[in-house]
JSON list of C-alpha atoms in Angstrom, two decimals:
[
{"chain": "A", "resi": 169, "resn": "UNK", "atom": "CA", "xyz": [0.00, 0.00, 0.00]},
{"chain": "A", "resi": 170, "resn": "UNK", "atom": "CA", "xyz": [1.06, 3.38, -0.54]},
{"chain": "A", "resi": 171, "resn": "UNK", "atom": "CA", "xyz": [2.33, 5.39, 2.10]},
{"chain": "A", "resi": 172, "resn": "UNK", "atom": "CA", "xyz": [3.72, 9.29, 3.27]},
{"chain": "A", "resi": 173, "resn": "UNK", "atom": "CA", "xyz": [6.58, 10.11, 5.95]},
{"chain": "A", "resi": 174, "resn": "UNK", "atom": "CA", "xyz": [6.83, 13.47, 7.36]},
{"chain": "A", "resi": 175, "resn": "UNK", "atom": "CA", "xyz": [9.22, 12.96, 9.90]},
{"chain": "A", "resi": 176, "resn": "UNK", "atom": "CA", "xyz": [9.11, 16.75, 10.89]},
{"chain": "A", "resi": 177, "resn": "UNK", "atom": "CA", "xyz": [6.48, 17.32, 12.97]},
{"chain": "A", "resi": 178, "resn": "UNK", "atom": "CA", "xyz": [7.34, 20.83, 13.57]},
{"chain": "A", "resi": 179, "resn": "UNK", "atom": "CA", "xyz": [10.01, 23.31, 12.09]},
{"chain": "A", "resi": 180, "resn": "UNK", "atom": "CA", "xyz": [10.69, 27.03, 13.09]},
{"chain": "A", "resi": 181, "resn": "UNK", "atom": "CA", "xyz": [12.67, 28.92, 11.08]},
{"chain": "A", "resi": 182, "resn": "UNK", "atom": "CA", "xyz": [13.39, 32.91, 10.54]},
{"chain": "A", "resi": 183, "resn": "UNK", "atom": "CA", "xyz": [11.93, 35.23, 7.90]},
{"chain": "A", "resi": 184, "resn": "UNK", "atom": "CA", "xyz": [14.37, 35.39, 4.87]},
{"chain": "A", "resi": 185, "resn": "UNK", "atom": "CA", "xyz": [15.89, 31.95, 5.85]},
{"chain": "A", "resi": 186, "resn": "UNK", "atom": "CA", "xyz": [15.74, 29.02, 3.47]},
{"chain": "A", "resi": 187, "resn": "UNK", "atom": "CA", "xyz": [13.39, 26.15, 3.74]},
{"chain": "A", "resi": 188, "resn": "UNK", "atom": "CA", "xyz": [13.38, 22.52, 3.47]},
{"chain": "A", "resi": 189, "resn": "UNK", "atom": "CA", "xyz": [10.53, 20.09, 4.42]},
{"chain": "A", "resi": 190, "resn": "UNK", "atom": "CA", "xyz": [11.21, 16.16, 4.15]},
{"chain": "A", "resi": 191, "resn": "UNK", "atom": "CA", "xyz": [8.24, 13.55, 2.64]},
{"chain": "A", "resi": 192, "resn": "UNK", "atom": "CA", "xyz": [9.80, 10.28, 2.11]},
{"chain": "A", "resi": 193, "resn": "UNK", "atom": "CA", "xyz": [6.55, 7.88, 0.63]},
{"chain": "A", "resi": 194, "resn": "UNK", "atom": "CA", "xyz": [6.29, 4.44, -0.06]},
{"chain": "A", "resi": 195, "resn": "UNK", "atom": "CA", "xyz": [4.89, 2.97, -3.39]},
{"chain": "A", "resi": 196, "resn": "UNK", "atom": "CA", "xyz": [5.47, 0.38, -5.87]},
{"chain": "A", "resi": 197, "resn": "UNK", "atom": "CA", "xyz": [5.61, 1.76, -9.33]},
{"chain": "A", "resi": 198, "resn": "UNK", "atom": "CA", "xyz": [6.55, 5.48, -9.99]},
{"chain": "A", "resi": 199, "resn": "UNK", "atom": "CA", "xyz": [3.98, 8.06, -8.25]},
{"chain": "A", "resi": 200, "resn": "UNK", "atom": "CA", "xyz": [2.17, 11.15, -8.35]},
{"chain": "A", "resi": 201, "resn": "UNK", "atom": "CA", "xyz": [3.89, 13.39, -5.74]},
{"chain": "A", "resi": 202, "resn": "UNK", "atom": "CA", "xyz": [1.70, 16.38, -4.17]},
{"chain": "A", "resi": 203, "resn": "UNK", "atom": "CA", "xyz": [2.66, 19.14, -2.11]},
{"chain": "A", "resi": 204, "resn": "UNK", "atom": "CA", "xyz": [-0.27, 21.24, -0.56]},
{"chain": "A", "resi": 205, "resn": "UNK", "atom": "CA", "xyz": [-0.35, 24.00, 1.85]},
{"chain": "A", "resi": 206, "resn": "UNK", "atom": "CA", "xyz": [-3.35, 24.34, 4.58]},
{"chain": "A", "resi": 207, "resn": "UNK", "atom": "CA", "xyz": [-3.40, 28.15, 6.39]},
{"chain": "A", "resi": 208, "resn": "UNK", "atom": "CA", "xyz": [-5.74, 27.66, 9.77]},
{"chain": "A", "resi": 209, "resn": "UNK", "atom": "CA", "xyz": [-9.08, 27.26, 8.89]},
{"chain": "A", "resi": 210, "resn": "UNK", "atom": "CA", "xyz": [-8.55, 26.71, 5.27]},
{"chain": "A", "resi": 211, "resn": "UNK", "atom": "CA", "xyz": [-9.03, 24.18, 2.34]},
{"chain": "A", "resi": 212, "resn": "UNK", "atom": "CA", "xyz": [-5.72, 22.65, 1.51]},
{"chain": "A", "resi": 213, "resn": "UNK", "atom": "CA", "xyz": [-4.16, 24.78, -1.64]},
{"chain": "A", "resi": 214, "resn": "UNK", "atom": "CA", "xyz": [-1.70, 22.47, -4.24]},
{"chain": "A", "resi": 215, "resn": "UNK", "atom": "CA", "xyz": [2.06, 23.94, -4.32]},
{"chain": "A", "resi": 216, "resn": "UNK", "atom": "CA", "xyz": [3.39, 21.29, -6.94]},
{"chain": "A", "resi": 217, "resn": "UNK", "atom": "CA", "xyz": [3.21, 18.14, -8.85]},
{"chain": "A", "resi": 218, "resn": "UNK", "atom": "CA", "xyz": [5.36, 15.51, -10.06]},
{"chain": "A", "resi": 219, "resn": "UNK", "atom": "CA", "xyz": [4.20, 13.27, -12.25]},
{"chain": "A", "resi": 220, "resn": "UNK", "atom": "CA", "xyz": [7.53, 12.40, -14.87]},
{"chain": "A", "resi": 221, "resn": "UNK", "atom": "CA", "xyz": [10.03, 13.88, -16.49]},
{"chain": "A", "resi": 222, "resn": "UNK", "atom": "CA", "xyz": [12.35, 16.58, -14.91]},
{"chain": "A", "resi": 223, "resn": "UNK", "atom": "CA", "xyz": [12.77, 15.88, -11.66]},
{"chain": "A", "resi": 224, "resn": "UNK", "atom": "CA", "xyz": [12.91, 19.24, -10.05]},
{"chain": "A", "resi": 225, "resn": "UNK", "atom": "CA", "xyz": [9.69, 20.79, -9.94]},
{"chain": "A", "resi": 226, "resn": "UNK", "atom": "CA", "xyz": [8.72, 24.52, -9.54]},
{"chain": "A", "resi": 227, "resn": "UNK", "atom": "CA", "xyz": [5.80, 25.72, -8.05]},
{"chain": "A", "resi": 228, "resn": "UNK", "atom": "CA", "xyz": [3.74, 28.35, -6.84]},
{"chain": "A", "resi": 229, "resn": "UNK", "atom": "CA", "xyz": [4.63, 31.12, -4.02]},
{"chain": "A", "resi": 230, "resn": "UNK", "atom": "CA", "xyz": [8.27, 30.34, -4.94]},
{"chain": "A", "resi": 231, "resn": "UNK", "atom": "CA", "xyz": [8.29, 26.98, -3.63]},
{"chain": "A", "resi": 232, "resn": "UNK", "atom": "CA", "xyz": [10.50, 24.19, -5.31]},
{"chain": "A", "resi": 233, "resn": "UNK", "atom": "CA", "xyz": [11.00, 20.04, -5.12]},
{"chain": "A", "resi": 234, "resn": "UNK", "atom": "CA", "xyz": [13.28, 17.28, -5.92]},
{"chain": "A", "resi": 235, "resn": "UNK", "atom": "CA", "xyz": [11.91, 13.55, -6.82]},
{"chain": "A", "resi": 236, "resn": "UNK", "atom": "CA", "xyz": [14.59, 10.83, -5.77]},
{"chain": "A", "resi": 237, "resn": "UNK", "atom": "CA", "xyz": [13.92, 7.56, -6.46]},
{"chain": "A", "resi": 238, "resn": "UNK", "atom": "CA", "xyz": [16.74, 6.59, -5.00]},
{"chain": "A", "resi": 239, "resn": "UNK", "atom": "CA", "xyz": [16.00, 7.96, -1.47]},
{"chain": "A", "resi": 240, "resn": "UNK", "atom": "CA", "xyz": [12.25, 7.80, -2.15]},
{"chain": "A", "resi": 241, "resn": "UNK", "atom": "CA", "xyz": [12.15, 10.94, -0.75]},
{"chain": "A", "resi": 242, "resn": "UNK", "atom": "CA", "xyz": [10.68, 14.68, -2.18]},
{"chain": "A", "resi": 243, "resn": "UNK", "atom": "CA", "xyz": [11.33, 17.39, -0.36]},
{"chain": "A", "resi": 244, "resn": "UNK", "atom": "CA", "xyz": [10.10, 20.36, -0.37]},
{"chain": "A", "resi": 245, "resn": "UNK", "atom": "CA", "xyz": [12.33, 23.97, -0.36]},
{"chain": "A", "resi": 246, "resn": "UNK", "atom": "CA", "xyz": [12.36, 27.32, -0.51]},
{"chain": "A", "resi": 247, "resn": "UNK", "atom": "CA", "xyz": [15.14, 29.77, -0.81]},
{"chain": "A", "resi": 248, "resn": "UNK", "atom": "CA", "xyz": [13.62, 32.41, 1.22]},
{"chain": "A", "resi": 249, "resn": "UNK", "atom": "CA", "xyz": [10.67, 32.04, 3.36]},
{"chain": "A", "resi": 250, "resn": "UNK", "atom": "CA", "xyz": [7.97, 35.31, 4.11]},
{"chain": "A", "resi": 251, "resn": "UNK", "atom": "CA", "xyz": [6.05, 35.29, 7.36]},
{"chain": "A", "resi": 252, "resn": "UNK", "atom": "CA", "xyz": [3.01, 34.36, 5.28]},
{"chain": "A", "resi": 253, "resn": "UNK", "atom": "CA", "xyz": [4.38, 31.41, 4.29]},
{"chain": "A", "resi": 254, "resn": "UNK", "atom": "CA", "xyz": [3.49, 29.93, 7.93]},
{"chain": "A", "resi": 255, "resn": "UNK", "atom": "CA", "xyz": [1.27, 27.01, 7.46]},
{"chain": "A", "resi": 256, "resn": "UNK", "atom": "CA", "xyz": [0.58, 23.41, 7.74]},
{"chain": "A", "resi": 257, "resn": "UNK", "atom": "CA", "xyz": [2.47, 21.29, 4.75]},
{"chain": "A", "resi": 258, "resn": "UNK", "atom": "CA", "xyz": [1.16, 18.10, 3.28]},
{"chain": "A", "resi": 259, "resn": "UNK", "atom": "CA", "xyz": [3.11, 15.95, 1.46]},
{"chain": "A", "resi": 260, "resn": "UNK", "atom": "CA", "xyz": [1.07, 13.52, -0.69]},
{"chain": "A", "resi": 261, "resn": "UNK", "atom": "CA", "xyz": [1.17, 10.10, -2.98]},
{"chain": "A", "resi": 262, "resn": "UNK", "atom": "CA", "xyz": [-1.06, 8.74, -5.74]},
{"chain": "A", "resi": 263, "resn": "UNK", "atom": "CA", "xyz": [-0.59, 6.75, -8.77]},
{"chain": "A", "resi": 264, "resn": "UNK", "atom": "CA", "xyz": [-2.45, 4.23, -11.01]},
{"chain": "A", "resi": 265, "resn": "UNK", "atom": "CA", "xyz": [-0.78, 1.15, -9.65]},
{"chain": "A", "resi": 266, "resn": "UNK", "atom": "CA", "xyz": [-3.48, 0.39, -7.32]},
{"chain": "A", "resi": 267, "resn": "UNK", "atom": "CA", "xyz": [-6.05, 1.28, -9.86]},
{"chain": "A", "resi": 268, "resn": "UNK", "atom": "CA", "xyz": [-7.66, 3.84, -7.42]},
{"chain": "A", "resi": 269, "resn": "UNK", "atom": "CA", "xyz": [-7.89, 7.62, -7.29]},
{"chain": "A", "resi": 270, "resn": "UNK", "atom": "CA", "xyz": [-6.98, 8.11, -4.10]},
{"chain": "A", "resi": 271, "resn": "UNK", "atom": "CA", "xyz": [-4.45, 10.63, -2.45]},
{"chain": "A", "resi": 272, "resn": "UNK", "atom": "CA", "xyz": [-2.71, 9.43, 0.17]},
{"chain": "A", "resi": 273, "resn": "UNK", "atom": "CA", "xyz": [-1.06, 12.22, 2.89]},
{"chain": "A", "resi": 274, "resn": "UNK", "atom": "CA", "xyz": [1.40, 12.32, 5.16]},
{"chain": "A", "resi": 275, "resn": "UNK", "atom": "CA", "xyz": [0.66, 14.17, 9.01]},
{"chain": "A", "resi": 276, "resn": "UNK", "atom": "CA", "xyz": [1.63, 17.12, 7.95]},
{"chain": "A", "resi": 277, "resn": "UNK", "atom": "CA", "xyz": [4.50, 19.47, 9.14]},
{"chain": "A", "resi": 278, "resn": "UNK", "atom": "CA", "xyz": [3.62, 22.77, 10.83]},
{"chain": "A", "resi": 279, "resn": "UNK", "atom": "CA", "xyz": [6.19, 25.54, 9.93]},
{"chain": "A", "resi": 280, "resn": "UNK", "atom": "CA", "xyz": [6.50, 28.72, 11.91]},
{"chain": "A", "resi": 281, "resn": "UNK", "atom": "CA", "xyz": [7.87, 31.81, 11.11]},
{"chain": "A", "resi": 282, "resn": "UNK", "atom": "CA", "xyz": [9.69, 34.08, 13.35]},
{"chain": "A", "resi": 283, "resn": "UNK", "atom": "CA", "xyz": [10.95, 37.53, 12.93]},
{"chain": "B", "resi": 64, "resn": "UNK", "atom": "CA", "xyz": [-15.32, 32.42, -7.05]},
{"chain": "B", "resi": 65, "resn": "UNK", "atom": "CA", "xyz": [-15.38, 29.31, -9.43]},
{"chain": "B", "resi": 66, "resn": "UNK", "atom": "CA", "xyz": [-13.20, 27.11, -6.80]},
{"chain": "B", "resi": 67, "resn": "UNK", "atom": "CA", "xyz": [-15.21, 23.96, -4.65]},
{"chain": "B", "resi": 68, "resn": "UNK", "atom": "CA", "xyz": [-17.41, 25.43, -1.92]},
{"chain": "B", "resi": 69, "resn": "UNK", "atom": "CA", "xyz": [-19.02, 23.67, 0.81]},
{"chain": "B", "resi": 70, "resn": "UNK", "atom": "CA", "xyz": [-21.58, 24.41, 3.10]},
{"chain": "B", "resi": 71, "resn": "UNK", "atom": "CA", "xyz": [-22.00, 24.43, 6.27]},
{"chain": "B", "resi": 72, "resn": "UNK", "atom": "CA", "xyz": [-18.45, 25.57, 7.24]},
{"chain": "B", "resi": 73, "resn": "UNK", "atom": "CA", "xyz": [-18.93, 24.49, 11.03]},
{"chain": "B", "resi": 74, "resn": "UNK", "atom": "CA", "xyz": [-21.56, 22.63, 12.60]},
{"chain": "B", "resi": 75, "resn": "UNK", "atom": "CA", "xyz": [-22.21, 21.61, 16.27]},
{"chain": "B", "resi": 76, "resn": "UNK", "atom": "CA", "xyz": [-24.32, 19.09, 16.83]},
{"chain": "B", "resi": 77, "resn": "UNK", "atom": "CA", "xyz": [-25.40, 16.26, 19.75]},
{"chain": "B", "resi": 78, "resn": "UNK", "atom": "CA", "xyz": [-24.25, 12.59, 19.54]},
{"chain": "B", "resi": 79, "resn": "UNK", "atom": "CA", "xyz": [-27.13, 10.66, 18.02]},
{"chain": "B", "resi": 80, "resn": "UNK", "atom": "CA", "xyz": [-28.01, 13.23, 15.44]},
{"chain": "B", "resi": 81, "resn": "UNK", "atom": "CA", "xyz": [-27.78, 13.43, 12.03]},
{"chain": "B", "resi": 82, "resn": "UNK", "atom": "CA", "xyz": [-25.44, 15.63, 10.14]},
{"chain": "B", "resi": 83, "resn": "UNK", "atom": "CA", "xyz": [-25.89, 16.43, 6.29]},
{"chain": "B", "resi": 84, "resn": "UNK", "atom": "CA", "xyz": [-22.94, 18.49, 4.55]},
{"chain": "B", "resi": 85, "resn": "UNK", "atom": "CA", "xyz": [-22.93, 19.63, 1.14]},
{"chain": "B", "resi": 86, "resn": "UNK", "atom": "CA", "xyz": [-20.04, 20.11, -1.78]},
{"chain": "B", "resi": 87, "resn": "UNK", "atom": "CA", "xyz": [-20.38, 21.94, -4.69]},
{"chain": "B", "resi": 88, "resn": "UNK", "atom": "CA", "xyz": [-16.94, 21.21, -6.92]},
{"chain": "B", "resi": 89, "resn": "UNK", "atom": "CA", "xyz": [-15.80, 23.53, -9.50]},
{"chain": "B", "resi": 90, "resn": "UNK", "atom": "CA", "xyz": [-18.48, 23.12, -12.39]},
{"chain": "B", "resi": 91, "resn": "UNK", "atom": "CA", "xyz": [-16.59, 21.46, -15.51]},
{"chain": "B", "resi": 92, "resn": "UNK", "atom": "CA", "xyz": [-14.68, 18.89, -12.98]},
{"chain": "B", "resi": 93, "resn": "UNK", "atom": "CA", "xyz": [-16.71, 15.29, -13.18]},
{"chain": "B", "resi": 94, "resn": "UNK", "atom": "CA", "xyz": [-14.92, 13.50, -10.15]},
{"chain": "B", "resi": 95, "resn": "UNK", "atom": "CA", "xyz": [-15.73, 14.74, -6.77]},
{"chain": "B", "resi": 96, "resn": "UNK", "atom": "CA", "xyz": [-13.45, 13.35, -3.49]},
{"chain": "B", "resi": 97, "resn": "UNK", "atom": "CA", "xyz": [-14.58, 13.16, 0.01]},
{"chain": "B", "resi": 98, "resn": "UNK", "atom": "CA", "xyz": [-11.87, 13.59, 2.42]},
{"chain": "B", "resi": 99, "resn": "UNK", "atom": "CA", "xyz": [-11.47, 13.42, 6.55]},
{"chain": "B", "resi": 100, "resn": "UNK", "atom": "CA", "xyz": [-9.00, 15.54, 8.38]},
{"chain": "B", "resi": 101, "resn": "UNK", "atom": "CA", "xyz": [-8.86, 14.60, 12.19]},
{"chain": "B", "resi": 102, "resn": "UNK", "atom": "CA", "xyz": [-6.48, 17.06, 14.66]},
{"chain": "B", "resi": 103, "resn": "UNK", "atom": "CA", "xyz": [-2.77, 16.18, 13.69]},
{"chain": "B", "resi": 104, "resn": "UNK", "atom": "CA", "xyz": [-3.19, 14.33, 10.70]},
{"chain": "B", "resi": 105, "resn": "UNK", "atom": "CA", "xyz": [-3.26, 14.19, 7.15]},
{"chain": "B", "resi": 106, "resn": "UNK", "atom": "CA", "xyz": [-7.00, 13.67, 5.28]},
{"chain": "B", "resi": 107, "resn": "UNK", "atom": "CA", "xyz": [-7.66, 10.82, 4.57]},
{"chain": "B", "resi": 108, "resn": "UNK", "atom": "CA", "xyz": [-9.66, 9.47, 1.82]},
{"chain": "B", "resi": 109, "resn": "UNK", "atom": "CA", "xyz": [-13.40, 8.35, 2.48]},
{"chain": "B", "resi": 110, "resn": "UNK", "atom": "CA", "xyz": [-14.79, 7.93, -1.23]},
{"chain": "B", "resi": 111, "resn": "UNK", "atom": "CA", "xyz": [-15.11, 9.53, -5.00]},
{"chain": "B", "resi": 112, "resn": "UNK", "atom": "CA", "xyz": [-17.29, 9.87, -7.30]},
{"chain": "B", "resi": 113, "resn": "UNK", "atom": "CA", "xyz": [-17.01, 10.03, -11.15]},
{"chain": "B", "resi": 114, "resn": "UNK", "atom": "CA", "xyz": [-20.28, 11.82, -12.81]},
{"chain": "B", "resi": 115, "resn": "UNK", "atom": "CA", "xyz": [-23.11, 10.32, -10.58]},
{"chain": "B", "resi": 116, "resn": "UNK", "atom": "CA", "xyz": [-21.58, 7.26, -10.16]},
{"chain": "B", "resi": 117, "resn": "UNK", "atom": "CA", "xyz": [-19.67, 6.16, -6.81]},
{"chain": "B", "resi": 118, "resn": "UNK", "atom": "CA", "xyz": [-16.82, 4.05, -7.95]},
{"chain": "B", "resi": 119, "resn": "UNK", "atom": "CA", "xyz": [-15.24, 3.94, -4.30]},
{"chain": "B", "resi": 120, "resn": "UNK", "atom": "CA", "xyz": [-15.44, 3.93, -0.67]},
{"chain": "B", "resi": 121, "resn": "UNK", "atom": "CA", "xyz": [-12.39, 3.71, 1.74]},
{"chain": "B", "resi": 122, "resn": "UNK", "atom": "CA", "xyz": [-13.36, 0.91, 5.17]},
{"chain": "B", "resi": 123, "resn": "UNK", "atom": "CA", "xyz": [-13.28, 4.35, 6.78]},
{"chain": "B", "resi": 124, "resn": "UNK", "atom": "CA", "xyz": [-16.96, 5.01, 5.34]},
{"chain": "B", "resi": 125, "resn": "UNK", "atom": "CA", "xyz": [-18.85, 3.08, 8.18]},
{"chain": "B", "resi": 126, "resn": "UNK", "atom": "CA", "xyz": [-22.72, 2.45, 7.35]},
{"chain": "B", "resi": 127, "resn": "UNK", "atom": "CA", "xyz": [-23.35, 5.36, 9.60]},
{"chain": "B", "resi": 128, "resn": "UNK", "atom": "CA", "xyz": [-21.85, 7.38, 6.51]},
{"chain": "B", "resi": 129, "resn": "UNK", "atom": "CA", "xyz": [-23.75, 7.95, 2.69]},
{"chain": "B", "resi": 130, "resn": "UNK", "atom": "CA", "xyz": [-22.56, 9.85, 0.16]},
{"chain": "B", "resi": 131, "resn": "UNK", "atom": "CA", "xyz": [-24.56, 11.38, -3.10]},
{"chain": "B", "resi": 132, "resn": "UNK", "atom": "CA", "xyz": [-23.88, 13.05, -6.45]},
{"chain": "B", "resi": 133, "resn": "UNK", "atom": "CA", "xyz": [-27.37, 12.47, -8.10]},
{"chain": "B", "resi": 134, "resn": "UNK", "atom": "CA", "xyz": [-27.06, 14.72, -11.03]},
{"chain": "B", "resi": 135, "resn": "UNK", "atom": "CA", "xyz": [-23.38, 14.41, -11.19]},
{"chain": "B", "resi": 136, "resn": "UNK", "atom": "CA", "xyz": [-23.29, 18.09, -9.98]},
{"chain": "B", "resi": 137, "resn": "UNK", "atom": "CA", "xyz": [-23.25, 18.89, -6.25]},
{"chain": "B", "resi": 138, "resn": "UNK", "atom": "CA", "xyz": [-22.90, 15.82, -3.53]},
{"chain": "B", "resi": 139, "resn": "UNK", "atom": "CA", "xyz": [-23.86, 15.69, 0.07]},
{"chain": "B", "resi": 140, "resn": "UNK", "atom": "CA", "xyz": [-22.49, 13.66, 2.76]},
{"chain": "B", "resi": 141, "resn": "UNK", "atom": "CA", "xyz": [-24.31, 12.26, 5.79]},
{"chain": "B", "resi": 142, "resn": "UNK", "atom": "CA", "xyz": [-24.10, 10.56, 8.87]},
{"chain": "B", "resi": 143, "resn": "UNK", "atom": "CA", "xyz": [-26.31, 8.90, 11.17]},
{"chain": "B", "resi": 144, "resn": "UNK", "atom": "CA", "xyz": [-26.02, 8.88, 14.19]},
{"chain": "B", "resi": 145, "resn": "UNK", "atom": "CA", "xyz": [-23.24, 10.64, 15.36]},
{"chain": "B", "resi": 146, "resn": "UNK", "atom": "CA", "xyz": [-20.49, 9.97, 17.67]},
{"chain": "B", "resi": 147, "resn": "UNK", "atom": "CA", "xyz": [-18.10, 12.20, 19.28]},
{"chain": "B", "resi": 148, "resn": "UNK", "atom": "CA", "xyz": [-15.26, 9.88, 16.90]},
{"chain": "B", "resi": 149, "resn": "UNK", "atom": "CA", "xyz": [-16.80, 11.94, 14.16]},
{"chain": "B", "resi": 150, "resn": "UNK", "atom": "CA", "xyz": [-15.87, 14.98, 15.01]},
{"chain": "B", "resi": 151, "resn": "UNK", "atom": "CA", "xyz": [-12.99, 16.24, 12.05]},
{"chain": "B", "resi": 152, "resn": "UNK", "atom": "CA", "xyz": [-12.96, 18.13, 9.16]},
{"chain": "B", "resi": 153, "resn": "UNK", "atom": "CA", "xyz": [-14.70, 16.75, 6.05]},
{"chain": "B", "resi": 154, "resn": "UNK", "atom": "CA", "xyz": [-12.90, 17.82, 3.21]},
{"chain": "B", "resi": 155, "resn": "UNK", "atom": "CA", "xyz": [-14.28, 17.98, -0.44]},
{"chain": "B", "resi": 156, "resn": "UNK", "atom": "CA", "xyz": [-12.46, 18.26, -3.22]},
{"chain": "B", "resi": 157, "resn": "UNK", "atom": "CA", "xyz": [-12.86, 18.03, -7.21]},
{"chain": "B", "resi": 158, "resn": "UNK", "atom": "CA", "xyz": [-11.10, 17.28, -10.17]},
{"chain": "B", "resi": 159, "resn": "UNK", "atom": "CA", "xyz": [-10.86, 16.26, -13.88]},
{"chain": "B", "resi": 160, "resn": "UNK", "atom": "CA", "xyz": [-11.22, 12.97, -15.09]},
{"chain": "B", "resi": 161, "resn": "UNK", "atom": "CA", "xyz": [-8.27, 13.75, -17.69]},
{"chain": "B", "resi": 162, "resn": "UNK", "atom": "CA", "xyz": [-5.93, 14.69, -14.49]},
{"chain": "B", "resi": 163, "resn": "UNK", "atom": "CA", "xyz": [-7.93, 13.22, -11.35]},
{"chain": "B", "resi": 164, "resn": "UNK", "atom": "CA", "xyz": [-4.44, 13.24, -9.25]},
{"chain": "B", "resi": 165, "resn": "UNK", "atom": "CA", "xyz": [-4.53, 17.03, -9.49]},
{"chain": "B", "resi": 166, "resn": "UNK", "atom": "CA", "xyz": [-7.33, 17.70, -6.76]},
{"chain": "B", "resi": 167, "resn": "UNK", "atom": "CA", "xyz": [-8.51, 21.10, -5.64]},
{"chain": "B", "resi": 168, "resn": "UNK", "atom": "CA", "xyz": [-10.02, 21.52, -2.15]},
{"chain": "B", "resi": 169, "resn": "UNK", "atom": "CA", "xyz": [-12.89, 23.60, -0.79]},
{"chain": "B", "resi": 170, "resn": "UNK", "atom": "CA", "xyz": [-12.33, 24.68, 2.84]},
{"chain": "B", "resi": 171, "resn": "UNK", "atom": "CA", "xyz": [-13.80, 22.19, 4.28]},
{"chain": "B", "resi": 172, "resn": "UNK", "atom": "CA", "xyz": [-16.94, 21.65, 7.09]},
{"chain": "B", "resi": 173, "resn": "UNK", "atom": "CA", "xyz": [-15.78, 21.10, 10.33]},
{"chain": "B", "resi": 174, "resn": "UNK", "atom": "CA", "xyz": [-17.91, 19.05, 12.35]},
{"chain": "B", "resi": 175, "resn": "UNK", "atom": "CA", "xyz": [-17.87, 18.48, 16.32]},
{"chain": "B", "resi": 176, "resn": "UNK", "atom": "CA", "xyz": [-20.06, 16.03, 18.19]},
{"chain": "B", "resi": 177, "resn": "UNK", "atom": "CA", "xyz": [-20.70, 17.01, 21.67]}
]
């Protein structure tokens, strides 16, 4: 079955400092990889995709991430974070393998911003 | 606003009772995705729909739980009988059949059982 690791439960970091948030998933074949972003009382908002192909992927809000099979890991960075980026982070996996439509998400890391 | 809406956004209700919430996903997408959120977790998946037609439910979806798209438009989701385990967020979201990996999420109706 496929699974999501965020093993960072928590992560503080200051304004203007970069950004990295680990998702390490488990799945068979090669997957759909999903970052979203959920602000407090809010629907979750998609950041990126991976699907194939290059395996850095830009996104939206200046947010970047790197698919490695290898590691089965793809994390999620930023070279320079804003106070509004504070938020809740969900790393997610789907794929056809399984023949289901299903997302499957990891627990999320909350990042906080500090001055 | 052309994104997935959901009504209500919170609702309070008494174990035993029933709950109904609705989703309305963005009008050209023809799969529709039900999604729980409990404190400190992910969401996960509960069921989808493509068109009208439910093509799957997750062991999460107790009978207590039925879902609806009848004109392949709008869906509800109710439960019977609530129990304070029920208490989350239920999260909708919608997407294309071409690209149904690439799902956009309305904010969600957070429900608490007292």
């Amino acid at each position: 079955a496929q699974s999501v690791t965020q093993p960072d439960i928590h992560i503080t970091v200051s304004e203007g400092a970069s950004l990295e948030l680990r998702c390490n998933y488990s799945y068979g074949a090669t997957p759909y990889l999903f970052w979203y972003v959920q602000s407090p009382g809010q629907g979750l908002q998609l950041l990126l995709k991976y699907f194939s192909g290059d395996t850095l992927v830009q996104g939206i809000k200046g947010f970047e991430a790197e698919f490695k099979r290898s590691q089965s890991s793809f994390n999620l960075r930023k070279p320079s974070v804003h106070w509004s980026d504070a938020a809740e982070y969900f790393c997610a996996v789907g794929g056809p393998e399984f023949g289901n439509e299903k997302l499957t998400f990891g627990t999320g890391t909350r990042l906080t911003i500090i001055p | 606003d052309t994104g997935v809406s959901q009504n209500p956004r919170h609702k309070i209700t008494k174990r035993g009772q029933n709950v109904t919430f609705r989703c309305d996903p963005i009008s050209e997408h023809n799969r529709l995705y039900w999604y729980r959120q409990t404190l400190g977790q992910g969401p996960e998946f509960l069921t989808y729909f493509q068109n009208e037609a439910q093509l799957e439910k997750s062991r999460l979806l107790s009978d207590r739980f039925s879902a609806e798209r009848p004109k392949g438009s709008f869906s509800t989701l109710e439960i019977q009988r609530t129990e304070q385990g029920d208490s989350a967020m239920y999260l909708c979201a919608s997407s294309l059949e071409a690209s149904s990996y690439e799902q956009y999420f309305g904010p969600g109706t957070r429900l608490t059982v007292t």
